[in-house]
Amino acid sequence: MSAITASPASTGPPPAAAPRRHLPFHGDALSRLGLLLLIGFLLVAVFGAWLPLGDPEAVNAGPRLAAPSGRLWAGTDSLGRSVLPRLVEGIRTTFLLAGTAVMVTAAVSVLLGMMAAYYRGLVAELITRGADVLFAFPALLLAILLAAIVGPGAPGALISIVLICSPLMVRVVRAASLSVVDRDFVVAARVGGAGPGRILLVHLLPNIAGPAVVQATYALSVGMLLESGLSFLGLGLQPPSASLGSLVHEGAVYLPIAPWLVLIPGTLLTLAIMAVNLVGDGLRDALDVRGVEVRR
Amino acid sequence: MAPSGGLRYFAGRLVTGAVTLWVVSVLVFSAVHLVPGGYPDIVLGPASSPQVREALRAEFGLDRPLVLQYLEWVRHVLTGDLGTSLGTGEPVSAQLMRRLPVTAELAGLSLALTVLAGVPLALLAGLSRGRFGRGLSRLVGSSAMSVPDFVLGSLLVFLFSRFSLGLPVGGYVPLAEDPVANLRSMALPALTLSVFGLALVVRTGRDAVAATFSSPHIAAALARGERIGQVTRHHVLRNAAIPVLTVLATYAGYLMGGAVIVENLFSLPGVAQAVLNAINGRDYATVQGLVLVAAAVFIAINLLADFAYGVVDPRIRAGHRG
């Protein structure tokens, strides 16, 4: 199980310090496309609530199960709710939930990964073994089990994303830290009397930021996939709130007669995940990070 | 030195797998027993009077310390008794045996599709030099990586049911009853599950092949006048196999989660559907049995992958890597 290892990443200067003369992802048209898409999605997620699209929860905004038309761009659902504002809410929820989970994941795993590299012995052993055990659960199965225990809803989805994305990120951060922790400037800092906190934050963190950011991007796409998968099974977000996955879940019954209820949120979800993945690829190449992997 | 090093490598992996399985069993058991509304509450739920509660506690062994309950469960599992469903009263192992062929066939077909189509495609993509070809393969690859299985499956269900494209949607036919109809009913579910695997194998294989081709020993072999096909067979395939094996093990883990979604979407009576039903019905006896089995299978697959690395790459066996 430890065979999925992360090879040491570049240990050059931190990416933020490098002067960039050209636009992001130079010569990488696909990643640029992904970045544009992602920015679009994020703008909708942040400002969509103020767009004059109507109330996402207002029933009977039009006839039930109406096909997309000039007035109702995305049609209506089984309660006659306009789908367009629900899509906007879905985009916001999907990014918000997965984004929050990934921030928690990143904070926890970066700390644990650096500790596993800095403190050898029992601490390192406990952290890496713990990651191995979590890794031994098939991802969606763990999420379903958690949903059963915590109950369906956002908290369960959030915890599962953190538990599923952390092991890989801990490994990546640990591998990157291991290649730095024995270098002269770290030893010099230790000799100079710097404590563990200072060494981790000031000396290790900037040097592992690249791989961590790339891995966090992939974790975001995995988180979005997990949340939507859970919601599709009815174990994620509960009505009346909506994520892109729960919209597909609600529409699935009407697939033969009102396919747009499934296909529109499904396409948006695919595009959103693809945008995140493409940006991840672009970041990986731009920061020259090797050995970071996707798991789903 | 090679045999003892190899033996130590395999034994070490085996021990790690066993320890992991033990920890997983403790986690699953405590999750199911300690959580409010968990196993004991479901068993005692209908009983209102204290006498009945006591009788039930004694009958199910809930009056004993949790550690003993755990040991008892493990003893039963080791003898093949996974417990009894709290919903139907059927032994969990019987349900598992009845449903396993469906899920195994689904996973097997998906894996076969992934490997048989993925490996040649990866070689092709890794050997191609054209800018357009690479861009196209990246675009197709990242769409396939990104599309959630339930979206892809829903799209297939819609297309094939609306336009009657020749494959049935839903309606499982057992293999023993009619093999042809069985394969036709499994085609769309297996296709849905294999798309992610294909993307994974092509993406990883392409990079591995390209990386191997740019290494000096390939250039040396070509300079010696070896044919490109020969070089590919002798040097490239073996070196590129390791990362592909790794992602195949990852894919196996994905298959288990994906099976839940696909069996749900296409109404296949498999194990994954049983897990979902058990969770929705709060049938924790079934949940703990089936999840343990799933984790055991996943650990075994990872173990197999670890063994396969050892076989393919003598350096790993001898402990030179990792």
Coordinates of C-alpha atoms in Angstrom, one line a residue:
Chain A
M1 CA 0.0 0.0 0.0
S2 CA 2.9 2.2 0.5
A3 CA 3.8 1.7 -3.1
I4 CA 1.9 4.9 -4.1
T5 CA 4.7 7.1 -3.1
A6 CA 5.3 10.7 -3.8
S7 CA 8.7 11.4 -5.2
P8 CA 10.5 14.5 -3.8
A9 CA 9.5 17.6 -5.5
S10 CA 11.6 20.4 -6.7
T11 CA 13.3 22.1 -3.8
G12 CA 14.1 25.4 -5.5
P13 CA 12.9 28.8 -4.4
P14 CA 9.2 29.0 -3.4
P15 CA 7.0 29.5 -6.4
A16 CA 5.6 32.9 -5.2
A17 CA 9.1 34.3 -5.2
A18 CA 9.9 33.4 -8.8
P19 CA 9.3 36.4 -11.1
R20 CA 6.8 35.5 -13.8
R21 CA 7.0 37.5 -16.9
H22 CA 4.3 35.9 -18.9
L23 CA 0.7 35.0 -18.2
P24 CA -0.1 31.9 -16.1
F25 CA 0.3 28.5 -17.8
H26 CA 2.4 29.9 -20.7
G27 CA 2.1 27.7 -23.8
D28 CA -0.5 25.5 -22.2
A29 CA -3.8 26.3 -23.9
L30 CA -5.8 23.6 -22.2
S31 CA -4.9 24.7 -18.7
R32 CA -5.6 28.3 -19.6
L33 CA -9.1 27.2 -20.7
G34 CA -9.5 25.4 -17.4
L35 CA -8.4 28.5 -15.5
L36 CA -10.9 30.7 -17.4
L37 CA -13.7 28.1 -16.8
L38 CA -12.8 27.9 -13.1
I39 CA -12.8 31.7 -12.7
G40 CA -16.2 31.8 -14.4
F41 CA -17.6 29.2 -12.0
L42 CA -16.2 31.0 -9.0
L43 CA -17.7 34.3 -10.1
V44 CA -21.1 32.6 -10.5
A45 CA -20.6 31.0 -7.1
V46 CA -19.7 34.3 -5.4
F47 CA -22.0 36.8 -7.2
G48 CA -24.7 34.5 -8.5
A49 CA -27.0 35.1 -5.6
W50 CA -27.3 38.7 -6.6
L51 CA -28.2 38.0 -10.3
P52 CA -31.8 38.7 -11.1
L53 CA -32.6 35.0 -11.8
G54 CA -35.5 34.5 -9.4
D55 CA -35.9 32.6 -6.1
P56 CA -34.3 29.1 -6.2
E57 CA -37.0 27.9 -3.7
A58 CA -40.1 29.6 -5.1
V59 CA -42.6 26.9 -6.1
N60 CA -44.7 27.4 -9.3
A61 CA -42.4 29.8 -11.0
G62 CA -43.7 28.2 -14.1
P63 CA -45.5 25.0 -15.2
R64 CA -44.1 21.8 -13.8
L65 CA -41.3 20.0 -15.7
A66 CA -41.2 22.7 -18.4
A67 CA -38.5 22.4 -21.0
P68 CA -35.9 25.1 -21.2
S69 CA -37.3 28.1 -23.0
G70 CA -36.7 31.8 -23.6
R71 CA -38.2 32.7 -20.3
L72 CA -37.0 29.8 -18.2
W73 CA -33.5 29.2 -19.6
A74 CA -33.0 25.9 -17.8
G75 CA -36.7 24.8 -17.5
T76 CA -38.5 23.9 -14.3
D77 CA -38.4 21.0 -12.0
S78 CA -41.2 18.7 -10.6
L79 CA -42.4 21.4 -8.2
G80 CA -42.4 24.1 -10.9
R81 CA -39.3 25.7 -9.4
S82 CA -37.1 27.6 -11.9
V83 CA -34.0 25.5 -12.4
L84 CA -31.6 28.3 -13.3
P85 CA -31.3 29.9 -9.9
R86 CA -31.1 26.4 -8.4
L87 CA -28.1 25.7 -10.7
V88 CA -26.4 28.8 -9.4
E89 CA -27.1 27.8 -5.8
G90 CA -25.8 24.3 -6.7
I91 CA -22.5 25.7 -8.1
R92 CA -22.0 27.8 -5.0
T93 CA -22.8 24.9 -2.6
T94 CA -20.6 22.4 -4.5
F95 CA -17.6 24.7 -4.5
L96 CA -18.2 26.0 -0.9
L97 CA -18.5 22.5 0.6
A98 CA -15.6 20.9 -1.3
G99 CA -13.5 24.1 -0.8
T100 CA -14.0 24.1 2.9
A101 CA -13.2 20.5 3.2
V102 CA -10.0 20.9 1.2
M103 CA -8.9 23.8 3.3
V104 CA -9.4 21.7 6.4
T105 CA -7.6 18.8 4.7
A106 CA -4.7 21.0 3.7
A107 CA -4.3 22.5 7.2
V108 CA -4.4 19.1 8.9
S109 CA -2.3 17.2 6.4
V110 CA 0.4 19.8 5.9
L111 CA 1.0 19.9 9.6
L112 CA 0.9 16.1 10.0
G113 CA 3.1 15.6 6.9
M114 CA 5.7 18.0 8.1
M115 CA 5.7 16.5 11.6
A116 CA 6.1 13.0 10.2
A117 CA 9.2 14.2 8.4
Y118 CA 10.6 16.3 11.2
Y119 CA 10.0 14.0 14.2
R120 CA 11.3 10.5 13.3
G121 CA 10.4 7.5 15.4
L122 CA 7.0 7.0 17.1
V123 CA 5.3 10.2 15.8
A124 CA 6.3 9.6 12.2
E125 CA 5.3 5.9 12.5
L126 CA 1.8 6.8 14.0
I127 CA 1.1 9.3 11.3
T128 CA 2.2 7.2 8.3
R129 CA 0.5 4.1 9.6
G130 CA -2.7 6.1 10.3
A131 CA -2.6 7.3 6.7
D132 CA -2.1 3.8 5.5
V133 CA -5.2 2.5 7.3
L134 CA -7.4 5.3 6.0
F135 CA -6.0 4.5 2.6
A136 CA -7.2 0.9 2.9
F137 CA -10.9 2.1 2.8
P138 CA -12.3 2.4 -0.7
A139 CA -13.2 6.1 -0.9
L140 CA -16.9 6.2 -1.6
L141 CA -17.5 3.2 0.7
L142 CA -15.9 5.2 3.6
A143 CA -18.0 8.2 2.7
I144 CA -21.2 6.1 2.7
L145 CA -20.3 4.4 6.0
L146 CA -19.7 7.9 7.5
A147 CA -23.0 9.1 6.1
A148 CA -24.7 6.2 7.9
I149 CA -23.0 7.1 11.2
V150 CA -23.2 10.9 11.2
G151 CA -26.4 11.0 9.2
P152 CA -26.9 12.3 5.7
G153 CA -26.0 16.0 5.2
A154 CA -23.2 18.5 4.7
P155 CA -21.3 17.6 7.9
G156 CA -20.9 13.9 7.0
A157 CA -19.9 14.9 3.4
L158 CA -17.3 17.3 4.8
I159 CA -15.8 14.8 7.2
S160 CA -15.6 12.1 4.5
I161 CA -13.8 14.4 2.1
V162 CA -11.3 15.3 4.8
L163 CA -10.7 11.7 5.8
I164 CA -10.4 10.5 2.2
C165 CA -8.2 13.3 0.8
S166 CA -5.8 13.6 3.9
P167 CA -3.8 10.3 3.6
L168 CA -2.5 11.1 0.1
M169 CA -1.8 14.7 1.0
V170 CA 0.1 13.6 4.2
R171 CA 2.2 11.3 2.1
V172 CA 2.9 14.0 -0.5
V173 CA 3.8 16.6 2.1
R174 CA 5.9 14.1 4.1
A175 CA 7.9 13.1 1.0
A176 CA 8.5 16.7 0.0
S177 CA 9.5 17.6 3.6
L178 CA 11.9 14.6 3.9
S179 CA 13.9 16.0 1.0
V180 CA 14.3 19.3 2.7
V181 CA 14.6 18.5 6.4
D182 CA 18.2 17.3 6.3
R183 CA 19.5 20.2 4.2
D184 CA 22.1 22.6 5.6
F185 CA 19.8 25.6 6.2
V186 CA 17.5 23.5 8.4
V187 CA 20.3 22.1 10.3
A188 CA 21.8 25.6 10.7
A189 CA 18.4 26.9 12.0
R190 CA 18.2 24.1 14.5
V191 CA 21.8 24.7 15.7
G192 CA 20.9 28.4 15.9
G193 CA 18.3 27.5 18.4
A194 CA 15.1 27.6 16.4
G195 CA 12.3 25.5 17.9
P196 CA 10.2 22.9 16.0
G197 CA 7.4 25.4 15.3
R198 CA 9.7 27.9 13.7
I199 CA 11.5 25.3 11.6
L200 CA 8.2 23.8 10.3
L201 CA 6.6 27.1 9.5
V202 CA 9.5 29.2 8.4
H203 CA 11.9 26.7 6.8
L204 CA 9.8 23.7 5.7
L205 CA 6.5 25.2 4.7
P206 CA 7.7 27.5 1.9
N207 CA 9.7 24.6 0.4
I208 CA 6.8 22.2 0.3
A209 CA 4.1 24.8 -0.7
G210 CA 4.3 23.8 -4.4
P211 CA 3.4 20.1 -4.1
A212 CA 0.9 20.9 -1.4
V213 CA -0.9 23.4 -3.6
V214 CA -1.0 21.0 -6.5
Q215 CA -2.3 18.2 -4.3
A216 CA -4.9 20.5 -2.8
T217 CA -6.1 21.3 -6.3
Y218 CA -6.6 17.6 -7.0
A219 CA -8.2 17.2 -3.6
L220 CA -10.7 19.8 -4.6
S221 CA -11.8 17.8 -7.6
V222 CA -11.9 14.6 -5.6
G223 CA -14.0 16.5 -3.0
M224 CA -16.4 17.7 -5.6
L225 CA -16.7 14.2 -7.0
L226 CA -17.3 12.7 -3.6
E227 CA -19.9 15.3 -2.5
S228 CA -21.8 14.9 -5.7
G229 CA -21.6 11.1 -5.6
L230 CA -23.0 11.1 -2.0
S231 CA -25.7 13.6 -2.9
F232 CA -26.6 11.5 -6.0
L233 CA -27.2 8.6 -3.7
G234 CA -29.3 10.8 -1.4
L235 CA -26.7 10.7 1.4
G236 CA -25.3 14.1 0.8
L237 CA -27.0 17.5 0.8
Q238 CA -30.7 17.3 1.8
P239 CA -33.5 19.3 0.2
P240 CA -34.3 22.1 0.0
S241 CA -30.7 23.1 -0.3
A242 CA -29.1 22.1 -3.6
S243 CA -25.7 21.1 -4.8
L244 CA -25.0 20.0 -8.4
G245 CA -25.0 16.4 -7.3
S246 CA -28.3 16.7 -5.4
L247 CA -29.9 18.4 -8.4
V248 CA -29.0 15.3 -10.5
H249 CA -30.4 13.1 -7.7
E250 CA -33.7 15.1 -7.7
G251 CA -33.9 15.0 -11.5
A252 CA -33.0 11.3 -12.0
V253 CA -36.6 10.1 -11.6
Y254 CA -37.7 12.3 -14.5
L255 CA -34.8 11.4 -16.8
P256 CA -37.0 9.9 -19.6
I257 CA -39.5 12.9 -19.7
A258 CA -37.4 15.8 -18.5
P259 CA -33.7 14.9 -19.3
W260 CA -32.5 18.6 -18.8
L261 CA -33.0 18.2 -15.1
V262 CA -30.2 15.7 -15.1
L263 CA -28.1 16.6 -18.1
I264 CA -27.7 20.4 -17.3
P265 CA -26.4 20.0 -13.7
G266 CA -24.4 16.9 -14.8
T267 CA -22.7 18.8 -17.6
L268 CA -21.9 21.8 -15.3
L269 CA -20.5 19.4 -12.7
T270 CA -18.3 17.7 -15.2
L271 CA -17.1 21.1 -16.5
A272 CA -16.4 22.4 -13.0
I273 CA -14.4 19.3 -12.1
M274 CA -12.6 19.3 -15.4
A275 CA -11.6 23.0 -14.9
V276 CA -10.2 22.2 -11.5
N277 CA -8.3 19.2 -12.9
L278 CA -6.8 21.2 -15.8
V279 CA -5.7 24.0 -13.4
G280 CA -4.1 21.2 -11.3
D281 CA -2.2 19.9 -14.3
G282 CA -1.1 23.4 -15.3
L283 CA 0.1 24.1 -11.7
R284 CA 1.9 20.8 -11.6
D285 CA 3.8 21.5 -14.8
A286 CA 4.4 25.2 -13.9
L287 CA 5.7 24.4 -10.4
D288 CA 7.5 21.3 -11.8
V289 CA 6.0 19.0 -9.2
R290 CA 6.3 15.3 -9.9
G291 CA 4.6 12.3 -8.3
V292 CA 1.4 14.0 -7.2
E293 CA -1.5 11.8 -7.9
V294 CA -5.3 11.8 -8.3
R295 CA -7.4 9.4 -6.3
R296 CA -11.1 9.1 -6.4
Chain B
M1 CA 20.8 -12.4 -1.3
A2 CA 18.0 -12.0 -3.8
P3 CA 15.8 -14.8 -2.5
S4 CA 16.0 -13.7 1.2
G5 CA 15.5 -10.0 0.2
G6 CA 12.5 -11.0 -1.9
L7 CA 11.0 -13.1 0.9
R8 CA 11.5 -10.3 3.4
Y9 CA 9.8 -7.9 1.0
F10 CA 6.7 -10.2 0.5
A11 CA 6.5 -11.1 4.2
G12 CA 6.7 -7.4 5.2
R13 CA 3.8 -6.5 2.8
L14 CA 1.8 -9.4 4.2
V15 CA 2.2 -8.3 7.8
T16 CA 1.3 -4.7 6.9
G17 CA -1.8 -5.9 5.1
A18 CA -2.9 -8.0 8.1
V19 CA -2.3 -5.2 10.6
T20 CA -4.3 -2.8 8.4
L21 CA -7.2 -5.3 8.2
W22 CA -7.2 -5.6 12.0
V23 CA -7.4 -1.8 12.5
V24 CA -10.1 -1.6 9.9
S25 CA -12.2 -4.3 11.7
V26 CA -11.8 -2.4 15.0
L27 CA -12.9 0.9 13.3
V28 CA -15.9 -0.6 11.6
F29 CA -17.0 -2.5 14.8
S30 CA -16.7 0.5 17.0
A31 CA -18.3 2.8 14.5
V32 CA -21.3 0.5 14.3
H33 CA -21.6 -0.1 18.1
L34 CA -20.6 3.1 19.7
V35 CA -22.5 5.6 17.6
P36 CA -25.9 6.8 19.0
G37 CA -28.6 4.9 17.1
G38 CA -26.1 2.2 16.1
Y39 CA -26.3 -1.5 16.3
P40 CA -27.4 -1.9 20.0
D41 CA -30.2 0.7 19.6
I42 CA -31.5 -0.9 16.5
V43 CA -31.6 -4.3 18.2
L44 CA -33.3 -3.0 21.3
G45 CA -35.4 -0.4 19.5
P46 CA -38.8 -2.2 19.5
A47 CA -38.5 -3.4 23.1
S48 CA -40.2 -1.1 25.5
S49 CA -40.3 -3.0 28.8
P50 CA -37.1 -3.4 30.8
Q51 CA -37.5 -7.2 31.0
V52 CA -37.7 -7.5 27.2
R53 CA -34.7 -5.3 26.8
E54 CA -32.7 -7.4 29.2
A55 CA -33.7 -10.6 27.4
L56 CA -32.7 -9.1 24.0
R57 CA -29.4 -7.8 25.4
A58 CA -28.6 -11.3 26.7
E59 CA -29.7 -12.9 23.4
F60 CA -27.5 -10.7 21.2
G61 CA -24.7 -10.7 23.8
L62 CA -24.9 -6.9 24.2
D63 CA -24.7 -7.2 28.0
R64 CA -21.0 -8.3 27.8
P65 CA -18.0 -5.9 27.6
L66 CA -17.5 -4.4 24.2
V67 CA -14.0 -6.0 23.8
L68 CA -15.6 -9.5 24.3
Q69 CA -18.3 -8.6 21.8
Y70 CA -15.6 -7.6 19.3
L71 CA -13.7 -10.8 19.9
E72 CA -16.8 -12.9 19.5
W73 CA -17.6 -11.1 16.2
V74 CA -14.0 -11.7 14.9
R75 CA -14.3 -15.4 15.9
H76 CA -17.5 -15.7 14.0
V77 CA -16.1 -13.8 11.0
L78 CA -13.0 -16.1 10.9
T79 CA -15.3 -19.2 10.7
G80 CA -17.2 -17.6 7.8
D81 CA -20.2 -16.3 9.8
L82 CA -20.6 -12.6 9.0
G83 CA -23.7 -12.2 11.2
T84 CA -27.4 -12.1 10.6
S85 CA -29.3 -9.3 8.9
L86 CA -31.3 -7.3 11.3
G87 CA -33.9 -6.6 8.5
T88 CA -34.6 -10.0 6.9
G89 CA -33.0 -12.4 9.4
E90 CA -31.0 -13.9 6.5
P91 CA -27.3 -14.7 7.2
V92 CA -25.1 -11.9 5.8
S93 CA -22.8 -14.4 4.2
A94 CA -25.7 -16.0 2.3
Q95 CA -26.7 -12.6 0.9
L96 CA -23.0 -11.9 0.0
M97 CA -22.7 -15.2 -1.9
R98 CA -26.0 -14.6 -3.7
R99 CA -25.0 -11.1 -4.8
L100 CA -21.2 -11.5 -5.3
P101 CA -21.3 -12.9 -8.8
V102 CA -23.1 -9.7 -10.1
T103 CA -20.6 -7.3 -8.6
A104 CA -17.6 -9.6 -9.5
E105 CA -18.8 -9.8 -13.1
L106 CA -19.3 -6.0 -13.2
A107 CA -15.8 -5.3 -11.8
G108 CA -14.2 -8.0 -14.0
L109 CA -15.7 -6.7 -17.2
S110 CA -14.8 -3.1 -16.3
L111 CA -11.2 -4.0 -15.5
A112 CA -10.9 -6.1 -18.6
L113 CA -12.2 -3.2 -20.7
T114 CA -9.8 -0.8 -19.0
V115 CA -6.7 -3.0 -19.5
L116 CA -7.4 -4.3 -23.0
A117 CA -8.2 -0.8 -24.4
G118 CA -6.1 1.3 -22.0
V119 CA -2.7 -0.3 -22.5
P120 CA -2.6 -0.1 -26.3
L121 CA -4.0 3.5 -26.2
A122 CA -1.4 4.5 -23.6
L123 CA 1.5 3.1 -25.8
L124 CA 0.1 4.9 -28.8
A125 CA -0.3 8.1 -26.9
G126 CA 3.2 7.8 -25.4
L127 CA 4.9 7.1 -28.7
S128 CA 3.1 9.8 -30.6
R129 CA 4.9 13.1 -31.2
G130 CA 2.4 15.3 -32.9
R131 CA 1.2 18.4 -31.0
F132 CA -2.3 18.0 -32.2
G133 CA -2.5 14.4 -31.2
R134 CA -1.2 15.1 -27.7
G135 CA -3.6 18.0 -27.2
L136 CA -6.5 15.9 -28.3
S137 CA -5.6 13.0 -26.1
R138 CA -5.2 15.4 -23.1
L139 CA -8.7 16.9 -23.8
V140 CA -10.4 13.5 -24.1
G141 CA -8.4 12.2 -21.1
S142 CA -9.3 15.1 -18.8
S143 CA -13.0 14.9 -19.7
A144 CA -12.9 11.2 -19.0
M145 CA -11.1 11.8 -15.7
S146 CA -13.6 14.5 -14.7
V147 CA -17.0 13.1 -15.6
P148 CA -18.7 11.7 -12.5
D149 CA -19.8 8.1 -13.1
F150 CA -23.5 8.9 -12.3
V151 CA -23.5 11.7 -14.9
L152 CA -22.0 9.4 -17.5
G153 CA -24.3 6.6 -16.6
S154 CA -27.4 8.8 -16.6
L155 CA -26.4 10.1 -20.1
L156 CA -26.0 6.5 -21.4
V157 CA -29.4 5.5 -19.8
F158 CA -31.0 8.5 -21.5
L159 CA -29.4 8.0 -24.9
F160 CA -30.0 4.3 -25.0
S161 CA -33.6 4.4 -23.7
R162 CA -34.7 7.4 -25.8
F163 CA -33.2 6.4 -29.1
S164 CA -33.3 2.6 -28.6
L165 CA -29.7 2.1 -29.6
G166 CA -29.7 -1.7 -29.2
L167 CA -28.6 -2.2 -25.6
P168 CA -31.0 -2.8 -22.8
V169 CA -31.0 -0.3 -19.9
G170 CA -31.5 -1.9 -16.5
G171 CA -33.0 -5.3 -16.0
Y172 CA -30.3 -7.7 -14.9
V173 CA -30.2 -11.2 -16.5
P174 CA -28.2 -13.9 -14.6
L175 CA -25.3 -15.3 -16.5
A176 CA -26.5 -18.9 -16.0
E177 CA -29.9 -18.1 -17.5
D178 CA -28.8 -16.5 -20.8
P179 CA -25.2 -15.5 -21.3
V180 CA -25.8 -13.3 -24.3
A181 CA -28.6 -11.3 -22.6
N182 CA -26.4 -11.2 -19.5
L183 CA -23.5 -9.6 -21.3
R184 CA -25.9 -7.2 -23.1
S185 CA -27.4 -6.1 -19.8
M186 CA -23.9 -5.6 -18.3
A187 CA -22.4 -3.7 -21.2
L188 CA -23.6 -0.2 -20.3
P189 CA -22.8 -0.5 -16.5
A190 CA -19.3 -1.9 -17.3
L191 CA -18.7 0.9 -19.9
T192 CA -19.7 3.5 -17.3
L193 CA -17.3 2.2 -14.8
S194 CA -14.4 1.7 -17.2
V195 CA -14.2 5.2 -18.5
F196 CA -12.5 6.6 -15.5
G197 CA -10.1 3.6 -15.4
L198 CA -9.3 4.1 -19.1
A199 CA -8.5 7.7 -18.5
L200 CA -6.3 6.8 -15.5
V201 CA -4.4 4.1 -17.4
V202 CA -3.9 6.1 -20.6
R203 CA -2.8 9.2 -18.7
T204 CA -0.3 7.3 -16.4
G205 CA 0.8 4.9 -19.1
R206 CA 1.4 7.7 -21.6
D207 CA 3.6 9.7 -19.2
A208 CA 5.5 6.5 -18.1
V209 CA 6.1 5.5 -21.7
A210 CA 7.2 9.0 -22.7
A211 CA 9.5 9.2 -19.7
T212 CA 11.1 5.8 -20.3
F213 CA 11.6 6.7 -24.0
S214 CA 13.6 9.8 -23.1
S215 CA 16.0 7.9 -20.8
P216 CA 19.5 7.2 -21.9
H217 CA 19.4 3.4 -22.0
I218 CA 16.7 3.6 -24.7
A219 CA 18.8 6.0 -26.8
A220 CA 21.7 3.6 -26.3
A221 CA 19.6 0.6 -27.4
L222 CA 18.4 2.5 -30.5
A223 CA 21.9 3.6 -31.3
R224 CA 23.0 -0.1 -31.2
G225 CA 20.6 -0.6 -34.0
E226 CA 17.8 -2.4 -32.1
R227 CA 14.4 -2.2 -33.7
I228 CA 11.9 0.2 -32.1
G229 CA 9.4 -2.7 -31.6
Q230 CA 12.0 -4.8 -29.9
V231 CA 13.1 -1.9 -27.7
T232 CA 9.4 -1.2 -26.8
R233 CA 8.9 -4.8 -25.8
H234 CA 12.2 -5.3 -23.9
H235 CA 12.8 -2.0 -22.2
V236 CA 9.8 0.3 -22.3
L237 CA 6.9 -2.0 -21.3
R238 CA 8.6 -3.4 -18.2
N239 CA 9.7 0.0 -17.0
A240 CA 6.3 1.6 -17.7
A241 CA 4.4 -1.2 -16.1
I242 CA 5.0 -0.1 -12.5
P243 CA 3.0 3.2 -12.4
V244 CA 0.3 1.5 -14.5
L245 CA 0.0 -1.3 -11.9
T246 CA -0.2 1.4 -9.2
V247 CA -3.1 3.1 -10.8
L248 CA -4.9 -0.2 -11.5
A249 CA -4.9 -0.8 -7.7
T250 CA -6.2 2.7 -7.2
Y251 CA -8.9 1.9 -9.8
A252 CA -9.9 -1.3 -8.0
G253 CA -10.7 0.9 -4.9
Y254 CA -12.6 3.2 -7.1
L255 CA -14.5 0.3 -8.6
M256 CA -16.0 -0.5 -5.2
G257 CA -17.4 2.9 -4.7
G258 CA -18.4 3.2 -8.4
A259 CA -20.2 -0.1 -8.1
V260 CA -22.5 1.4 -5.5
I261 CA -23.5 4.1 -7.9
V262 CA -23.7 2.0 -11.1
E263 CA -25.7 -0.8 -9.4
N264 CA -28.0 1.8 -8.1
L265 CA -28.4 3.5 -11.4
F266 CA -28.9 0.3 -13.5
S267 CA -30.7 -1.6 -10.7
L268 CA -28.2 -4.5 -10.6
P269 CA -28.7 -6.8 -7.7
G270 CA -25.1 -6.7 -6.5
V271 CA -23.2 -6.4 -3.2
A272 CA -22.8 -2.7 -3.5
Q273 CA -26.6 -2.2 -3.8
A274 CA -27.0 -4.4 -0.6
V275 CA -24.6 -2.1 1.3
L276 CA -26.6 0.9 0.3
N277 CA -29.9 -0.7 1.2
A278 CA -28.5 -1.9 4.5
I279 CA -27.4 1.7 5.3
N280 CA -30.7 3.2 4.3
G281 CA -32.5 0.5 6.4
R282 CA -30.1 0.9 9.4
D283 CA -29.2 -2.8 9.1
Y284 CA -25.9 -2.4 10.9
A285 CA -25.2 -6.2 11.1
T286 CA -25.2 -6.3 7.3
V287 CA -23.2 -3.0 7.1
Q288 CA -20.4 -4.2 9.3
G289 CA -20.1 -7.6 7.6
L290 CA -20.1 -6.3 4.0
V291 CA -17.9 -3.3 4.7
L292 CA -15.3 -5.5 6.3
V293 CA -15.4 -7.9 3.3
A294 CA -15.0 -4.9 0.9
A295 CA -12.1 -3.6 2.9
A296 CA -10.5 -7.0 3.0
V297 CA -10.8 -7.4 -0.8
F298 CA -9.3 -3.9 -1.3
I299 CA -6.4 -4.7 1.0
A300 CA -5.9 -8.0 -0.9
I301 CA -5.8 -6.2 -4.2
N302 CA -3.3 -3.7 -3.0
L303 CA -1.2 -6.6 -1.7
L304 CA -1.4 -8.3 -5.1
A305 CA -0.3 -5.1 -6.7
D306 CA 2.7 -4.9 -4.2
F307 CA 3.6 -8.4 -5.1
A308 CA 3.3 -7.6 -8.8
Y309 CA 5.8 -4.7 -8.4
G310 CA 8.2 -7.1 -6.8
V311 CA 7.9 -9.6 -9.7
V312 CA 8.1 -6.9 -12.4
D313 CA 10.9 -4.9 -10.8
P314 CA 13.7 -6.8 -9.0
R315 CA 15.0 -3.5 -7.5
I316 CA 11.8 -3.3 -5.3
R317 CA 12.1 -6.9 -4.2
A318 CA 15.7 -6.2 -3.0
G319 CA 14.5 -3.2 -1.2
H320 CA 16.4 -0.6 -3.2
R321 CA 13.3 1.6 -3.6
G322 CA 11.1 3.2 -1.0

